[in-house]
Amino acid sequence: MPDFAIPPFQPFAIELDRGSLALAPTGPLLTRRLSDLEGLFADPAACEAAVEHDDEVVYTVASSTVPETAGELPQSITRIRPGRVSGEFYFTKGHVHPVAEGEIYLGLEGEGGLLLYDGSQVIFLPMAPDRIGYIPPGWAHRSVNTGDSDYSFLAVYPGAAGHDYDWVLEHGFGARVFAGDAGLELRSYTDPGSRIR
Ligand code: M6P
Ligand code: ZN
């Protein structure tokens, strides 16, 4: 038997309801509205107006009961609603792991993407049901709903990885994802008028 530093969590199974995408048993539920994302969209005035209007829910994160502690491997299901602020698709706040650890995402429903930024290079991975996106250690990651229905994915990450949101406020994400006339457009983070691809 391995010499566990802490008593091991009891093995158990989690049911994923493919219709509702609910986990059973279920842990904490986090809800983020437009007001939680103020200052992150390219058009802050449009975001502020939308907050005044109805402060829509942008995404929810439903976690399993596995704790975010060292050695554990927690999971969560993020559901991002469809929507845009001045053409910029709804997204998650985005974070980097203060403890350099990787993470995997499995697409469950809808159309989305994974924006990855290491401080200089920006990568956009299109995501769809049954696609696994791999986030290597050290890359900031943000999820974007690029469709017109909910985009949901399962995330699995090391419990001690943590969430650093300040890094993103300081360094940005390298790119933003917009709905263009001929489909999806990646634009410069700091100069959203200029298209990257
Ligand atoms: C995924 C995981 C979570 C994260 C969530 C929302 O489910 O990466 O750890 O909290 O997405 O992303 P954010 O924390 O950036 O709002
Ligand atoms: Zn993460």
XYZ file of C-alpha atoms and ligand atoms in Angstrom, residues 30 32 37 59-63 68 75-79 91-97 103-105 135 141-143 153-157 162-163 165 173, ligand 1:
53
model
C -20.647 28.937 -9.254
C -20.917 34.276 -13.192
C -16.777 40.106 -16.170
C -21.675 30.859 -17.347
C -22.047 28.369 -14.538
C -19.463 25.993 -13.102
C -20.878 22.888 -11.405
C -18.166 21.092 -9.450
C -9.491 21.262 -4.527
C -13.787 17.898 -11.963
C -16.336 20.484 -13.005
C -18.790 21.148 -15.786
C -18.798 24.645 -17.220
C -21.798 25.771 -19.255
C -16.249 33.770 -22.377
C -15.007 32.604 -18.996
C -12.825 34.961 -16.916
C -9.790 32.834 -17.687
C -6.917 32.030 -15.387
C -3.461 30.571 -15.093
C -2.563 27.908 -12.516
C -5.629 20.393 -17.250
C -7.927 18.596 -19.682
C -11.272 19.708 -21.090
C -3.881 22.770 -21.441
C -6.787 29.492 -20.532
C -10.164 30.988 -21.329
C -13.190 29.253 -22.872
C -17.376 20.989 -21.235
C -15.975 18.798 -18.493
C -12.729 19.970 -16.880
C -10.351 17.768 -14.882
C -7.449 19.433 -13.065
C -5.275 27.042 -8.075
C -6.712 29.947 -10.104
C -7.078 35.774 -12.286
C -4.975 36.898 -23.461
C -13.268 25.022 -15.881
C -12.108 24.799 -14.958
C -12.382 25.474 -13.649
C -12.721 26.954 -13.891
C -13.903 27.076 -14.849
C -14.296 28.508 -15.206
O -14.376 24.346 -15.356
O -10.944 25.295 -15.563
O -11.247 25.347 -12.824
O -13.002 27.607 -12.676
O -13.562 26.403 -16.051
O -13.207 29.279 -15.610
P -12.726 30.558 -14.772
O -12.276 30.047 -13.419
O -11.602 31.101 -15.583
O -13.881 31.466 -14.640
